[in-house]
Amino acid sequence: MAHIKDYKLENLSQKELETVLEWRNADHIRPFMTNDDIIQLEEHYRWFKSIKKDLSKLVKLCFYNEKPIGLVNFSQIDSKNKTCEWGFYIGDKNCPRGSGKIMGILALDFIFNEGYMRKLCAQILDFNSKSLSYHKRLGFTEEGRLVKQILKNNQYVDIVLMSLFKEQWEQQGKFLKEEVLKANEGNNDR
């Protein structure tokens, strides 16, 4: 596992747009998106322009040793109620093992501490067991479900609604950071 200090989050800039589009349209990501259509370049550029103007959205890239490996999207940012939603993916299939966990740690620390949110929400397609498990490991709990909400592969699937409060993250975050540090120490002993 790579060291957490080798990772950072930065705002999405125009120079990474084509990389992000390639990830978003990739077969290991697209089927798990609410909208699984192939995104065209012009549409992608319109999306980028819109997020730059929209205070309710924030997109961060995760870098490992200065190379972009994943994306975190915060949306429906409500500064009055201090809530928002998120979505994310690791785009680089060759990044080090554990990169998803580290990206999650960085993103949650950011949104709760620098973004001043008190609650983060997620919507996960019910067949995406990997994402459901990932969210649970981060400390999210299920709040409900939108039954037969979206048509996927000619059948309607549920969307699982999950959330994480800042207080929960403070506890779970400590545990996960210790886990990452121990894994790094174990790698250094070899």
CSV table of C-alpha atoms in Angstrom, one decimal:
chain,number,residue,atom,x,y,z
A,1,MET,CA,0.0,0.0,0.0
A,2,ALA,CA,1.3,3.4,-0.9
A,3,HIS,CA,1.8,6.1,1.8
A,4,ILE,CA,-1.0,8.5,2.4
A,5,LYS,CA,1.5,11.4,2.1
A,6,ASP,CA,1.9,10.5,-1.6
A,7,TYR,CA,-1.7,11.5,-2.2
A,8,LYS,CA,-3.5,14.8,-2.5
A,9,LEU,CA,-6.8,16.3,-3.6
A,10,GLU,CA,-6.9,19.3,-6.0
A,11,ASN,CA,-9.6,21.1,-7.8
A,12,LEU,CA,-10.3,19.7,-11.3
A,13,SER,CA,-8.7,21.8,-13.9
A,14,GLN,CA,-9.1,21.9,-17.7
A,15,LYS,CA,-5.8,20.1,-18.3
A,16,GLU,CA,-7.2,16.9,-16.8
A,17,LEU,CA,-10.6,17.0,-18.5
A,18,GLU,CA,-9.8,14.5,-21.3
A,19,THR,CA,-8.4,12.0,-18.7
A,20,VAL,CA,-11.6,12.4,-16.6
A,21,LEU,CA,-13.7,11.9,-19.7
A,22,GLU,CA,-11.8,8.7,-20.6
A,23,TRP,CA,-12.3,7.4,-17.0
A,24,ARG,CA,-16.0,8.3,-17.0
A,25,ASN,CA,-16.7,6.4,-20.2
A,26,ALA,CA,-14.6,3.4,-19.2
A,27,ASP,CA,-16.2,0.0,-18.8
A,28,HIS,CA,-15.1,-0.3,-15.2
A,29,ILE,CA,-17.0,3.0,-14.2
A,30,ARG,CA,-19.8,3.7,-16.6
A,31,PRO,CA,-22.1,0.8,-15.6
A,32,PHE,CA,-22.2,2.0,-12.0
A,33,MET,CA,-23.2,5.5,-12.8
A,34,THR,CA,-26.8,6.6,-12.6
A,35,ASN,CA,-26.4,7.9,-16.1
A,36,ASP,CA,-24.5,5.2,-18.0
A,37,ASP,CA,-24.6,6.9,-21.4
A,38,ILE,CA,-21.3,7.5,-23.2
A,39,ILE,CA,-20.4,11.2,-22.6
A,40,GLN,CA,-19.3,13.2,-25.6
A,41,LEU,CA,-16.4,15.7,-25.4
A,42,GLU,CA,-18.6,18.8,-26.0
A,43,GLU,CA,-21.0,17.7,-23.2
A,44,HIS,CA,-18.1,17.1,-20.9
A,45,TYR,CA,-16.7,20.6,-21.5
A,46,ARG,CA,-20.2,22.1,-20.9
A,47,TRP,CA,-20.3,20.1,-17.6
A,48,PHE,CA,-16.9,21.5,-16.6
A,49,LYS,CA,-18.0,25.1,-17.4
A,50,SER,CA,-21.2,24.7,-15.4
A,51,ILE,CA,-19.4,23.3,-12.3
A,52,LYS,CA,-17.0,26.3,-12.2
A,53,LYS,CA,-20.0,28.6,-11.9
A,54,ASP,CA,-22.2,26.5,-9.6
A,55,LEU,CA,-21.4,27.0,-5.8
A,56,SER,CA,-23.5,23.9,-5.0
A,57,LYS,CA,-20.9,21.7,-6.8
A,58,LEU,CA,-17.2,21.0,-6.3
A,59,VAL,CA,-15.1,18.5,-8.1
A,60,LYS,CA,-11.7,17.3,-6.8
A,61,LEU,CA,-9.1,15.1,-8.4
A,62,CYS,CA,-7.1,12.7,-6.4
A,63,PHE,CA,-3.4,12.6,-7.3
A,64,TYR,CA,-0.9,9.9,-6.4
A,65,ASN,CA,2.7,11.2,-6.8
A,66,GLU,CA,1.4,14.0,-9.0
A,67,LYS,CA,-0.5,11.6,-11.3
A,68,PRO,CA,-4.3,11.9,-11.4
A,69,ILE,CA,-5.9,8.6,-10.4
A,70,GLY,CA,-9.5,9.4,-9.3
A,71,LEU,CA,-12.3,11.9,-9.0
A,72,VAL,CA,-14.5,13.0,-6.1
A,73,ASN,CA,-17.7,15.0,-6.9
A,74,PHE,CA,-19.5,16.9,-4.2
A,75,SER,CA,-23.0,18.1,-5.3
A,76,GLN,CA,-26.1,19.7,-3.8
A,77,ILE,CA,-23.9,21.6,-1.4
A,78,ASP,CA,-26.2,23.3,1.0
A,79,SER,CA,-24.3,25.8,3.1
A,80,LYS,CA,-27.3,26.7,5.3
A,81,ASN,CA,-28.1,23.1,6.3
A,82,LYS,CA,-24.4,22.0,5.9
A,83,THR,CA,-25.2,18.9,3.8
A,84,CYS,CA,-24.1,17.6,0.4
A,85,GLU,CA,-23.9,14.5,-1.7
A,86,TRP,CA,-20.9,12.8,-3.2
A,87,GLY,CA,-19.8,10.5,-5.8
A,88,PHE,CA,-16.4,9.2,-6.7
A,89,TYR,CA,-14.4,6.7,-8.7
A,90,ILE,CA,-10.8,5.5,-9.2
A,91,GLY,CA,-10.2,6.0,-12.9
A,92,ASP,CA,-6.6,4.7,-13.0
A,93,LYS,CA,-6.8,0.9,-12.8
A,94,ASN,CA,-3.0,0.7,-12.2
A,95,CYS,CA,-2.9,2.9,-9.1
A,96,PRO,CA,-1.5,1.3,-5.9
A,97,ARG,CA,-3.7,-1.0,-3.8
A,98,GLY,CA,-5.5,1.0,-1.1
A,99,SER,CA,-5.8,4.1,-3.2
A,100,GLY,CA,-9.6,4.1,-3.0
A,101,LYS,CA,-9.5,4.1,0.8
A,102,ILE,CA,-6.9,6.9,0.9
A,103,MET,CA,-8.9,9.0,-1.6
A,104,GLY,CA,-12.0,8.5,0.6
A,105,ILE,CA,-10.1,9.5,3.8
A,106,LEU,CA,-8.8,12.7,2.1
A,107,ALA,CA,-12.2,13.5,0.6
A,108,LEU,CA,-14.1,13.1,3.9
A,109,ASP,CA,-11.5,15.0,5.9
A,110,PHE,CA,-11.8,17.8,3.3
A,111,ILE,CA,-15.6,18.0,3.2
A,112,PHE,CA,-16.1,17.9,6.9
A,113,ASN,CA,-13.2,20.1,7.9
A,114,GLU,CA,-12.6,22.5,5.1
A,115,GLY,CA,-16.0,22.3,3.5
A,116,TYR,CA,-17.7,22.7,6.9
A,117,MET,CA,-20.4,20.1,6.2
A,118,ARG,CA,-22.1,18.2,9.0
A,119,LYS,CA,-23.7,15.5,6.8
A,120,LEU,CA,-22.6,13.8,3.6
A,121,CYS,CA,-25.1,11.7,1.6
A,122,ALA,CA,-24.6,9.0,-1.1
A,123,GLN,CA,-26.8,7.3,-3.6
A,124,ILE,CA,-25.6,3.8,-4.6
A,125,LEU,CA,-27.1,1.5,-7.1
A,126,ASP,CA,-28.2,-1.6,-5.1
A,127,PHE,CA,-26.2,-4.0,-7.3
A,128,ASN,CA,-23.0,-2.2,-6.7
A,129,SER,CA,-22.0,-4.3,-3.7
A,130,LYS,CA,-18.4,-3.1,-3.8
A,131,SER,CA,-19.5,0.5,-3.3
A,132,LEU,CA,-22.0,-0.4,-0.6
A,133,SER,CA,-19.2,-2.2,1.3
A,134,TYR,CA,-16.8,0.7,0.8
A,135,HIS,CA,-19.3,3.2,2.2
A,136,LYS,CA,-19.9,1.0,5.2
A,137,ARG,CA,-16.2,0.7,5.9
A,138,LEU,CA,-16.0,4.5,5.8
A,139,GLY,CA,-18.8,4.7,8.4
A,140,PHE,CA,-21.9,5.4,6.3
A,141,THR,CA,-25.2,4.0,7.3
A,142,GLU,CA,-28.2,3.2,5.2
A,143,GLU,CA,-31.1,5.8,5.5
A,144,GLY,CA,-33.5,4.3,3.0
A,145,ARG,CA,-34.0,3.2,-0.5
A,146,LEU,CA,-35.6,4.4,-3.7
A,147,VAL,CA,-37.3,1.3,-4.9
A,148,LYS,CA,-37.1,0.4,-8.6
A,149,GLN,CA,-35.9,3.9,-9.3
A,150,ILE,CA,-33.6,3.5,-12.4
A,151,LEU,CA,-33.7,1.4,-15.5
A,152,LYS,CA,-30.5,-0.6,-15.9
A,153,ASN,CA,-30.1,-3.5,-18.3
A,154,ASN,CA,-33.9,-3.6,-19.0
A,155,GLN,CA,-34.9,-3.8,-15.3
A,156,TYR,CA,-35.5,-1.3,-12.6
A,157,VAL,CA,-33.1,-1.2,-9.7
A,158,ASP,CA,-33.1,0.4,-6.3
A,159,ILE,CA,-31.0,3.2,-5.2
A,160,VAL,CA,-29.6,2.8,-1.7
A,161,LEU,CA,-29.5,6.1,0.3
A,162,MET,CA,-26.6,6.3,2.8
A,163,SER,CA,-25.2,9.1,5.0
A,164,LEU,CA,-22.3,9.9,7.2
A,165,PHE,CA,-22.3,12.6,9.9
A,166,LYS,CA,-19.2,14.6,10.8
A,167,GLU,CA,-19.2,13.0,14.3
A,168,GLN,CA,-19.3,9.5,12.9
A,169,TRP,CA,-16.4,10.4,10.5
A,170,GLU,CA,-14.3,11.8,13.4
A,171,GLN,CA,-14.4,8.3,15.0
A,172,GLN,CA,-14.2,6.2,11.9
A,173,GLY,CA,-11.6,8.5,10.3
A,174,LYS,CA,-9.2,8.0,13.2
A,175,PHE,CA,-9.6,4.2,12.9
A,176,LEU,CA,-9.0,4.2,9.1
A,177,LYS,CA,-6.0,6.5,9.3
A,178,GLU,CA,-4.4,4.2,11.9
A,179,GLU,CA,-5.2,1.2,9.7
A,180,VAL,CA,-3.5,2.9,6.7
A,181,LEU,CA,-0.4,3.9,8.8
A,182,LYS,CA,-0.1,0.3,10.2
A,183,ALA,CA,-0.3,-1.1,6.6
A,184,ASN,CA,2.5,1.4,5.6
A,185,GLU,CA,4.7,0.3,8.6
A,186,GLY,CA,4.2,-3.3,7.6
A,187,ASN,CA,5.3,-2.6,4.1
A,188,ASN,CA,8.4,-0.8,5.4
A,189,ASP,CA,9.4,-3.9,7.4
A,190,ARG,CA,9.7,-6.0,4.3
